[in-house]
PDB file of C-alpha atoms in Angstrom:
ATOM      1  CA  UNK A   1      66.260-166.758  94.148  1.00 92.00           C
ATOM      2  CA  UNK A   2      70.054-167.107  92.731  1.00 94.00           C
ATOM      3  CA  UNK A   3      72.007-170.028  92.513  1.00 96.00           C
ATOM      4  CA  UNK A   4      75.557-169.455  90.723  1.00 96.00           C
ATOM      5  CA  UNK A   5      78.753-167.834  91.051  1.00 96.00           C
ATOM      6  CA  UNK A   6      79.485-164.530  93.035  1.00 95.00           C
ATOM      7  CA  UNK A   7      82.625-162.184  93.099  1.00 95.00           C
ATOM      8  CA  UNK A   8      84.736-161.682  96.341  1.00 95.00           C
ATOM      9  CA  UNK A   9      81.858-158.271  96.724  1.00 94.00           C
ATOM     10  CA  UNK A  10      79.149-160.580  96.917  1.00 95.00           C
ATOM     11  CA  UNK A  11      77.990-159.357  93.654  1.00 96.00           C
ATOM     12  CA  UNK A  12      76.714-161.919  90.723  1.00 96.00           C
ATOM     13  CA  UNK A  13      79.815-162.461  88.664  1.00 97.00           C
ATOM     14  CA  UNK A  14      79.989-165.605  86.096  1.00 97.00           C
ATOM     15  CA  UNK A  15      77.302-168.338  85.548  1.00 98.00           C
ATOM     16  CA  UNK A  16      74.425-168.470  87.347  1.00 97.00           C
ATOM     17  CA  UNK A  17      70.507-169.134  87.308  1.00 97.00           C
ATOM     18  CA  UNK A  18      67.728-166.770  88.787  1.00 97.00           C
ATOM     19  CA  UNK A  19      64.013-167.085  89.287  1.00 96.00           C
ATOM     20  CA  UNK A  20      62.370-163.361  89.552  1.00 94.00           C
ATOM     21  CA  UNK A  21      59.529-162.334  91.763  1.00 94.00           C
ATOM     22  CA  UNK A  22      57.072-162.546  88.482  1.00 94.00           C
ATOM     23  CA  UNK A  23      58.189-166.152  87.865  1.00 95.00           C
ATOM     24  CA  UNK A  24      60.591-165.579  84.845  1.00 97.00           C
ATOM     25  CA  UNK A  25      63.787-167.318  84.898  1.00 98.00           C
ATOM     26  CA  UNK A  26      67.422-166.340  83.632  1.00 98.00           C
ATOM     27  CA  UNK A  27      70.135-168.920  83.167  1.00 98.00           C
ATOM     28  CA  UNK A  28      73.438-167.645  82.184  1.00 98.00           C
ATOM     29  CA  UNK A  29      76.481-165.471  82.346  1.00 98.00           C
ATOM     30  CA  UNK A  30      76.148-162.596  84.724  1.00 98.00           C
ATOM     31  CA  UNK A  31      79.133-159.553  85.283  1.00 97.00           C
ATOM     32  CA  UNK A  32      79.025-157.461  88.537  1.00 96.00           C
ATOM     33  CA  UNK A  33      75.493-157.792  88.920  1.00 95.00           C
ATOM     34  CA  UNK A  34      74.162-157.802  85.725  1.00 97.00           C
ATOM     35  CA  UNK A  35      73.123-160.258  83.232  1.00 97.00           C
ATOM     36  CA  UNK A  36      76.080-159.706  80.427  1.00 98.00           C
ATOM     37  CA  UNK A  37      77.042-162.602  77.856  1.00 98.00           C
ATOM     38  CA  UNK A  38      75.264-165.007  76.801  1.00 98.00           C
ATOM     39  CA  UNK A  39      72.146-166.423  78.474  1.00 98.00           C
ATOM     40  CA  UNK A  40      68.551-167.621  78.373  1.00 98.00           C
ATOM     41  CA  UNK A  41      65.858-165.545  79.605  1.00 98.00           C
ATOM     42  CA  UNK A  42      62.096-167.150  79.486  1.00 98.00           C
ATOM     43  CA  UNK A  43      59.015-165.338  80.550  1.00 97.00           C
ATOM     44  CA  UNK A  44      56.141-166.848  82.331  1.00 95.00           C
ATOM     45  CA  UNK A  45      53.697-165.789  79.479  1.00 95.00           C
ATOM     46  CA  UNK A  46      55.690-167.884  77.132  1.00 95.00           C
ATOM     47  CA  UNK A  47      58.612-165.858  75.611  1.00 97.00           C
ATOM     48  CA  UNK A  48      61.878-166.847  75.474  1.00 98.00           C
ATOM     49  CA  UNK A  49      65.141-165.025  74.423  1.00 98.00           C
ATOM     50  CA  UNK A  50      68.399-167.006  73.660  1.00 98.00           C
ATOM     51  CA  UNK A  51      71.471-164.371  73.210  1.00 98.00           C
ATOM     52  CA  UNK A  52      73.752-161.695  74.555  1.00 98.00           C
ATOM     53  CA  UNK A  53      73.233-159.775  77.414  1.00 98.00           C
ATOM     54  CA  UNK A  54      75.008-156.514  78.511  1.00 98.00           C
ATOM     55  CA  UNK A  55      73.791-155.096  81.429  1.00 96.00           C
ATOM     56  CA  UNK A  56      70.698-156.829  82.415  1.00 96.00           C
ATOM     57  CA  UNK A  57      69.686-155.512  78.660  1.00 97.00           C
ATOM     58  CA  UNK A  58      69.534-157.521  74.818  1.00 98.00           C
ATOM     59  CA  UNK A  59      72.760-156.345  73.348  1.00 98.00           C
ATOM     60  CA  UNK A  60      74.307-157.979  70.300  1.00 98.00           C
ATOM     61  CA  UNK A  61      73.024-161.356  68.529  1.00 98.00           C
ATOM     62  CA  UNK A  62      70.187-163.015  70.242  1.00 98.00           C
ATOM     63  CA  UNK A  63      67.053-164.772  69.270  1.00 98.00           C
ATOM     64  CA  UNK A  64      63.514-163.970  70.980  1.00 98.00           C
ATOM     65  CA  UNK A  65      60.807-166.546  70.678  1.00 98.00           C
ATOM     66  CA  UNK A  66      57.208-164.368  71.290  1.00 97.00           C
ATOM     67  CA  UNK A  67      54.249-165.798  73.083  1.00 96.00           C
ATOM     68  CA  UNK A  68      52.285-165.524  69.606  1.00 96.00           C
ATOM     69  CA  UNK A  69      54.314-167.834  67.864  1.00 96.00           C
ATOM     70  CA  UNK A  70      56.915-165.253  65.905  1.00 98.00           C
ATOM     71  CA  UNK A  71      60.508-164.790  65.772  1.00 98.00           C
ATOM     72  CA  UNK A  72      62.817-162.412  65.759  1.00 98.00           C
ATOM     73  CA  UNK A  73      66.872-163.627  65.185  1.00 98.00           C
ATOM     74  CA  UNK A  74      69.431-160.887  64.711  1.00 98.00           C
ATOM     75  CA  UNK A  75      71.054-157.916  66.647  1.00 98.00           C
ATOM     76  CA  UNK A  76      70.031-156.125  69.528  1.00 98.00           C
ATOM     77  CA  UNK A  77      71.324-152.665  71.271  1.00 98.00           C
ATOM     78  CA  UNK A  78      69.926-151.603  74.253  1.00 96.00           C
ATOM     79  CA  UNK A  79      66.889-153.750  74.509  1.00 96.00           C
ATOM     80  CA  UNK A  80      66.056-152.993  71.119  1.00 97.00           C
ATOM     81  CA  UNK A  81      65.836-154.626  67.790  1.00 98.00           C
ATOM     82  CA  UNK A  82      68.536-152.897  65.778  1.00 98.00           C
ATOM     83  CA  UNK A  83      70.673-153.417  63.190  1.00 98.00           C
ATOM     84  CA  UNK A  84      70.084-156.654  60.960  1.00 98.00           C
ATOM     85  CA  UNK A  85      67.708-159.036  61.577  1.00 98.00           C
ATOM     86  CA  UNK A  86      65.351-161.699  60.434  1.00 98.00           C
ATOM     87  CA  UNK A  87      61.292-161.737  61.738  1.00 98.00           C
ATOM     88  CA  UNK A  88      59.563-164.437  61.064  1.00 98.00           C
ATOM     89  CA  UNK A  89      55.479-162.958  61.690  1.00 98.00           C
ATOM     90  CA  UNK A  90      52.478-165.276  63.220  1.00 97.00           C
ATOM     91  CA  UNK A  91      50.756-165.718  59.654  1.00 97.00           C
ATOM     92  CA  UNK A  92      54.286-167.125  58.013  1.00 97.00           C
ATOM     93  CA  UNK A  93      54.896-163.771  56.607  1.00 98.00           C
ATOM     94  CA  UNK A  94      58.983-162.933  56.898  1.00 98.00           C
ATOM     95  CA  UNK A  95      60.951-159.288  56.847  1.00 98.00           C
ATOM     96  CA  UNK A  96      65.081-159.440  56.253  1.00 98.00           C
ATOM     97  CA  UNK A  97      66.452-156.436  56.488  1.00 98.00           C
ATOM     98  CA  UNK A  98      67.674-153.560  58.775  1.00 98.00           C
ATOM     99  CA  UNK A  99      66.295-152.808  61.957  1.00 98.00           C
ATOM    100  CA  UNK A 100      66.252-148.895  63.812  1.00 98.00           C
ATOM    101  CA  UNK A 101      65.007-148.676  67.789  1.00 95.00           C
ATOM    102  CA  UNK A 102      62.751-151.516  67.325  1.00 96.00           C
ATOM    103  CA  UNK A 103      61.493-150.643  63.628  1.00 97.00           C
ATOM    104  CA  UNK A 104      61.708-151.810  59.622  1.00 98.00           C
ATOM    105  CA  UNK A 105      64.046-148.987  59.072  1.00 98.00           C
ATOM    106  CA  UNK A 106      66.680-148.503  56.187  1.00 98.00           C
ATOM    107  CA  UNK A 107      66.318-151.742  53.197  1.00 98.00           C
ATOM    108  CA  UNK A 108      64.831-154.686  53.897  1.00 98.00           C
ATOM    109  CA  UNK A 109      62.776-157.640  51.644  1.00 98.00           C
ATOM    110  CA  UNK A 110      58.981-157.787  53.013  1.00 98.00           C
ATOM    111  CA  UNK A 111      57.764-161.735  52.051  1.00 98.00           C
ATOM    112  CA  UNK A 112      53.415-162.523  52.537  1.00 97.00           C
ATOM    113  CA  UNK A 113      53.124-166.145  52.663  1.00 96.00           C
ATOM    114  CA  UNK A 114      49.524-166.012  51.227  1.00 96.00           C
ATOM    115  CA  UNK A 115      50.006-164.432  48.185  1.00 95.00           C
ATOM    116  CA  UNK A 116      53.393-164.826  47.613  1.00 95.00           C
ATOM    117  CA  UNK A 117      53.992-161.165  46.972  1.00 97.00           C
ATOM    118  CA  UNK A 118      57.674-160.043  47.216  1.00 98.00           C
ATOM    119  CA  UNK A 119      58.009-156.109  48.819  1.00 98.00           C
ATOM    120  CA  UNK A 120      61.745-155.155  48.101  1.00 98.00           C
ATOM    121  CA  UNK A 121      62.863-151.565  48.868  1.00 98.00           C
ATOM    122  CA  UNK A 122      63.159-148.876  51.580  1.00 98.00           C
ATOM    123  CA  UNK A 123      61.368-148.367  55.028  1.00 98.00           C
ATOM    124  CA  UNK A 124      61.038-145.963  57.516  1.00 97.00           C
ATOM    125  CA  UNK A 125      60.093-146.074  60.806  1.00 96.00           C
ATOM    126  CA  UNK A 126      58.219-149.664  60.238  1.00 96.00           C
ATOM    127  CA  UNK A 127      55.950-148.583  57.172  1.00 96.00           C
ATOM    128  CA  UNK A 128      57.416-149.083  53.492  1.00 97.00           C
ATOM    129  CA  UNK A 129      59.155-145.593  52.179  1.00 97.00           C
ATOM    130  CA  UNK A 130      61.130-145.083  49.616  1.00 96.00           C
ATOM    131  CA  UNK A 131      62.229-146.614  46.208  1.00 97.00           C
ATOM    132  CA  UNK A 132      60.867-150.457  45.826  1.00 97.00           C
ATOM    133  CA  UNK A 133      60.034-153.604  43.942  1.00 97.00           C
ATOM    134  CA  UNK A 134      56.744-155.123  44.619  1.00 97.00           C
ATOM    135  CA  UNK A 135      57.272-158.634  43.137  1.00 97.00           C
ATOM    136  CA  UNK A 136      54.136-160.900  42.177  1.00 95.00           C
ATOM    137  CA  UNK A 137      53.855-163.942  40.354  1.00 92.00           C
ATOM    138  CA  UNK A 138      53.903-163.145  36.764  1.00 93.00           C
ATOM    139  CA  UNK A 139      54.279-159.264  37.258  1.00 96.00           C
ATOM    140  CA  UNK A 140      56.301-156.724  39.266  1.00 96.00           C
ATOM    141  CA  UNK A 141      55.581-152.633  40.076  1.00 97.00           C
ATOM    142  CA  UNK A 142      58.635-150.539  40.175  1.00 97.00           C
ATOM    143  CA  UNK A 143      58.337-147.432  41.590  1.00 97.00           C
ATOM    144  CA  UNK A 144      58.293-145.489  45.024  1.00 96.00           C
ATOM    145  CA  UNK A 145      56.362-145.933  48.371  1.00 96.00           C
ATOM    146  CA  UNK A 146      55.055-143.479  51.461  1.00 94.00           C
ATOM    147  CA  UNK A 147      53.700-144.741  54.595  1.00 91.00           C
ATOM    148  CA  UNK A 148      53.441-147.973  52.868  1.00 92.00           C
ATOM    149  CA  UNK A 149      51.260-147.263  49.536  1.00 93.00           C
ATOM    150  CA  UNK A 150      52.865-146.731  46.371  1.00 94.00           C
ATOM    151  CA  UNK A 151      53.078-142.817  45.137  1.00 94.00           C
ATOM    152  CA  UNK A 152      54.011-140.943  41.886  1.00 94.00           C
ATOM    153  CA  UNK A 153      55.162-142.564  38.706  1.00 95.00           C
ATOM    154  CA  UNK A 154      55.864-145.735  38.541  1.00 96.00           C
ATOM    155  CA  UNK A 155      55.513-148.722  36.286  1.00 96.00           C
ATOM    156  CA  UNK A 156      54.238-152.231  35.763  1.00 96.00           C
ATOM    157  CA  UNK A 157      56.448-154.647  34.281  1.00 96.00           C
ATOM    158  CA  UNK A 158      54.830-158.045  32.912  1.00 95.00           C
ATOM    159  CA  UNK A 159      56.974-161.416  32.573  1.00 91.00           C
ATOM    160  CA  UNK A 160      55.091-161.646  28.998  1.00 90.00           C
ATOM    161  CA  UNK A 161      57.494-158.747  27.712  1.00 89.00           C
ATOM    162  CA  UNK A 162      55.568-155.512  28.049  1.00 94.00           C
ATOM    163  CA  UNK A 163      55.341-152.448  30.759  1.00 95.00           C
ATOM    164  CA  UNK A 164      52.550-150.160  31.475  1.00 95.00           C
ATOM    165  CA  UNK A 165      54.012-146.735  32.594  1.00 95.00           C
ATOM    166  CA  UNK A 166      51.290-144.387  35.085  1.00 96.00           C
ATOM    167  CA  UNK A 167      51.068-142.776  38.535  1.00 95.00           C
ATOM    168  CA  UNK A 168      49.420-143.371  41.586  1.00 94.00           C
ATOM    169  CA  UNK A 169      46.928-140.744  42.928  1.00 91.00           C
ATOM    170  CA  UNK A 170      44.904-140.095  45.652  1.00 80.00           C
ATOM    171  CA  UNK A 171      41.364-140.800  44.472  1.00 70.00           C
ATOM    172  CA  UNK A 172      38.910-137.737  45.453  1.00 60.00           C
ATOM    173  CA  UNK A 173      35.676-139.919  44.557  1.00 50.00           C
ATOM    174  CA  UNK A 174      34.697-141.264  47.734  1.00 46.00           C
ATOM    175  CA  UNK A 175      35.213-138.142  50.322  1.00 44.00           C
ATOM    176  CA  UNK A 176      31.323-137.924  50.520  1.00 44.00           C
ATOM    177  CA  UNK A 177      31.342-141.879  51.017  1.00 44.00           C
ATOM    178  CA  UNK A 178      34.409-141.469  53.715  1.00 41.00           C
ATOM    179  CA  UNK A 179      32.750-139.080  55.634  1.00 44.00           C
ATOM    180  CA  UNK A 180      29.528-141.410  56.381  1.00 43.00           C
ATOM    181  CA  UNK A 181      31.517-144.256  57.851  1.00 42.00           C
ATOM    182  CA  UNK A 182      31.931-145.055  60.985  1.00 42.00           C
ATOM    183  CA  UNK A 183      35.845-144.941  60.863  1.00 43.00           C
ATOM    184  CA  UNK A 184      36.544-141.426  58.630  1.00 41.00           C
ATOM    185  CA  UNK A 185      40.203-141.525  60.088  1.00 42.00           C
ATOM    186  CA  UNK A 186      40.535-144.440  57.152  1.00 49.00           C
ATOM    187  CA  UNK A 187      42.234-143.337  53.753  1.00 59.00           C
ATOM    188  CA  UNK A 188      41.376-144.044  50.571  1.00 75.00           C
ATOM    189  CA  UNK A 189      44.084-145.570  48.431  1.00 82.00           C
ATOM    190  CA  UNK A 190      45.632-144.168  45.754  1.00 88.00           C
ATOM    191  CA  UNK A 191      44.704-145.283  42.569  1.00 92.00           C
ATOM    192  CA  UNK A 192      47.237-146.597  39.882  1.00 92.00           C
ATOM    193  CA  UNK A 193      46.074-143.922  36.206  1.00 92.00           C
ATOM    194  CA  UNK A 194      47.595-146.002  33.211  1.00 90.00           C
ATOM    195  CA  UNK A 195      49.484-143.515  30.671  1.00 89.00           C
ATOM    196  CA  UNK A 196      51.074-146.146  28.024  1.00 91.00           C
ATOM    197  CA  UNK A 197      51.948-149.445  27.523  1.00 91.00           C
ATOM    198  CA  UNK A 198      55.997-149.917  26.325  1.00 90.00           C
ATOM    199  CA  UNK A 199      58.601-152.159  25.471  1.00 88.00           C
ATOM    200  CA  UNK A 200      60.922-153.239  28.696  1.00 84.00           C
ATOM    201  CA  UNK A 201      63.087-150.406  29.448  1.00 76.00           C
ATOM    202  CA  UNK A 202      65.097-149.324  31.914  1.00 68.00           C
ATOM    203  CA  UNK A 203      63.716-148.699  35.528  1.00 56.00           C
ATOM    204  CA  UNK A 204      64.099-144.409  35.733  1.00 56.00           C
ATOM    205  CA  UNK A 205      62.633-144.600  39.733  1.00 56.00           C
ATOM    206  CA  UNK A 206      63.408-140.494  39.828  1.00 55.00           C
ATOM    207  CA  UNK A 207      60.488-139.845  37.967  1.00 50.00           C
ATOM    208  CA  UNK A 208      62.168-138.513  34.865  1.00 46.00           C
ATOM    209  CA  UNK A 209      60.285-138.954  31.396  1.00 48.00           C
ATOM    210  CA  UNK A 210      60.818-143.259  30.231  1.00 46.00           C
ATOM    211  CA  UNK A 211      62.106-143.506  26.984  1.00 44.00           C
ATOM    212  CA  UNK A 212      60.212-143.308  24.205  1.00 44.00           C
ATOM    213  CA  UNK A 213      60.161-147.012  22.256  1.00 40.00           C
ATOM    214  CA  UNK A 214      58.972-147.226  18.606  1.00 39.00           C
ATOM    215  CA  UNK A 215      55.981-149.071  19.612  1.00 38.00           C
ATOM    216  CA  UNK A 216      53.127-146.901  22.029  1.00 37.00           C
ATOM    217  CA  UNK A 217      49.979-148.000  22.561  1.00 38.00           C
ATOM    218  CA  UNK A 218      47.899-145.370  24.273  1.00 36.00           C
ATOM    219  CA  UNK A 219      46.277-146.538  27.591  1.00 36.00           C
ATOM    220  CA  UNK A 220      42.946-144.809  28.605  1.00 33.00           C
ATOM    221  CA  UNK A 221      42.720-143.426  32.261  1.00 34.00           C
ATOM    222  CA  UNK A 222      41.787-146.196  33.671  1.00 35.00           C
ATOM    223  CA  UNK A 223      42.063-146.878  37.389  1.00 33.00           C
ATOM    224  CA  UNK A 224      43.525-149.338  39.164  1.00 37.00           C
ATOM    225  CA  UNK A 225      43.966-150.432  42.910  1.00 37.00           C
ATOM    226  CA  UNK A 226      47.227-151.343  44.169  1.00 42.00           C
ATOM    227  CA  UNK A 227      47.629-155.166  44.639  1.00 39.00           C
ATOM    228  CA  UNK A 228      49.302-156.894  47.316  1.00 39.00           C
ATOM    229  CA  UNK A 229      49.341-156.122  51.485  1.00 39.00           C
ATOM    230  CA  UNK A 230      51.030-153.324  53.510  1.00 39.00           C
ATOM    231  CA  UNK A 231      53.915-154.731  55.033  1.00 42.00           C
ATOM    232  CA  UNK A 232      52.787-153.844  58.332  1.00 40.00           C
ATOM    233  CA  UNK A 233      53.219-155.312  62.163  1.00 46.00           C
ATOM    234  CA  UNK A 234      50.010-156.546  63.540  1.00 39.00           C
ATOM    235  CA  UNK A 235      51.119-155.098  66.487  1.00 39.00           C
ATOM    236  CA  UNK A 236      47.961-156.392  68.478  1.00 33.00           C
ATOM    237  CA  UNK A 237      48.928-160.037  67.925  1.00 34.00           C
ATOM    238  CA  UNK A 238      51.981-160.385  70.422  1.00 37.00           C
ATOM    239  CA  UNK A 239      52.944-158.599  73.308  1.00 38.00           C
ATOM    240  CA  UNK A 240      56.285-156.930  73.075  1.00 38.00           C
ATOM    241  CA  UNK A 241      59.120-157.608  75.381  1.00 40.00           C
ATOM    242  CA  UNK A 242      59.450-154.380  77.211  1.00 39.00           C
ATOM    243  CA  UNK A 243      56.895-154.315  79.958  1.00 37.00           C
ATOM    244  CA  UNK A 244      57.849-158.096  80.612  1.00 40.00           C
ATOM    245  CA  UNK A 245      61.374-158.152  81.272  1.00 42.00           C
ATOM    246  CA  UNK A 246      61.005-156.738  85.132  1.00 39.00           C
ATOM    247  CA  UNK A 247      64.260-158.155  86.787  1.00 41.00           C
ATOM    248  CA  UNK A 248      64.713-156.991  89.659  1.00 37.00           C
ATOM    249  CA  UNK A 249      68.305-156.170  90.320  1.00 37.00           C
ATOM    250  CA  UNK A 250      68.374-156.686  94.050  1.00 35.00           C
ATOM    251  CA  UNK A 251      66.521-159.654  94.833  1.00 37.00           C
ATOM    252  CA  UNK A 252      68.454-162.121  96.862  1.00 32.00           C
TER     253      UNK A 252
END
């Protein structure tokens, strides 16, 4: 069903409200036939989108409203999230950054509303990559990221005036232990080796050698897990946009 404005081909052309086949409705600005400009598009599982359309596809600033309660405001290119955007997750957690084909890609700031943990740095793909800052409450870890656990050198850096320089390394310990579970596919995380405890210096993220300060108090190999979550989508919790936006170009 259409009601709204048509050009002198009998095409869609201006503003102008649909209801599809599937029961989701579009009220907006349509262009030959296609939804392009601004418009509202609600699903009948609950989603909405407010924003631009070009096309009959999300294409430039536009918010999306998802069944499970998130949010997603920022830009869109050819149905996709991409560019710079805001997503505001189910459990309160929040990622501001840049957006690739519907991923975290490029820098972004990674927020978890239960702890209060801080992820700022690189991603790729959706998982966190790259140089970072993982920001707690009274401490922060400087150093570099892959597939969203930290890796290499690194260093702690504690608000009461002190850093502890080390490395994360994949732990060989529990292989026999992996191997019994039910789910051997899961990895074991690396595990944070202490080397000294320094005066604050200067973040050296390449992995060259810190500087050497005056005061060095050896640290003995002790291990420690990586605090905080992994920054990732719980991609099970809402249903993505893709399979539900079904307009069908030539209904009547």
């Amino acid at each position: 069903e259409y009601d709204g404005e048509r050009n002198s081909e009998g095409e869609r052309h201006g503003r102008g409200k649909a209801r599809l086949p599937n029961g989701d409705t579009y009220d907006g600005e349509y262009e030959r036939g296609f939804r392009s400009g601004q418009g509202t598009y609600r699903f009948q599982n609950g989603a909405c989108y407010i924003g631009k359309y070009l096309q009959n596809k999300k294409h430039g600033q536009g918010i999306f409203f998802y069944p499970d309660g998130s949010k997603y405001e920022g830009d869109w290119v050819n149905d996709q999230r991409h560019g710079y955007g805001v997503y505001t997750y189910a459990n309160g957690d929040t990622y501001t950054g840049e957006w690739f084909n519907h991923n975290r890609h490029g820098q972004g700031t990674y927020v978890y509303k239960d702890t209060g943990a801080i992820y700022v740095g690189g991603w790729v793909n959706g998982n966190q990559e790259g140089e970072a800052e993982l920001i707690y409450l009274n401490h922060r870890f400087k150093g570099k990221f892959l597939s969203g656990n930290p890796v290499g050198r690194g260093k702690y850096v504690f608000d009461i005036g002190c850093e502890q320089h080390g490395e994360y390394i994949q732990s060989e310990q529990d292989k026999g232990e992996v191997e019994e579970e039910e789910e051997p596919s899961l990895l074991v995380a690396p595990k944070w080796k202490a080397s000294e405890i320094t005066k604050l210096t200067l973040w050296t993220p390449h992995g060259e050698t810190p500087p050497s300060p005056r005061e060095v108090s050896e640290v003995s190999s002790e291990f420690f897990s990586p605090a905080g979550g992994s920054g990732k989508e719980d991609d099970g919790s809402r249903e993505e946009e893709e399979n539900q936006d079904q307009e069908d170009q030539g209904e009547e």
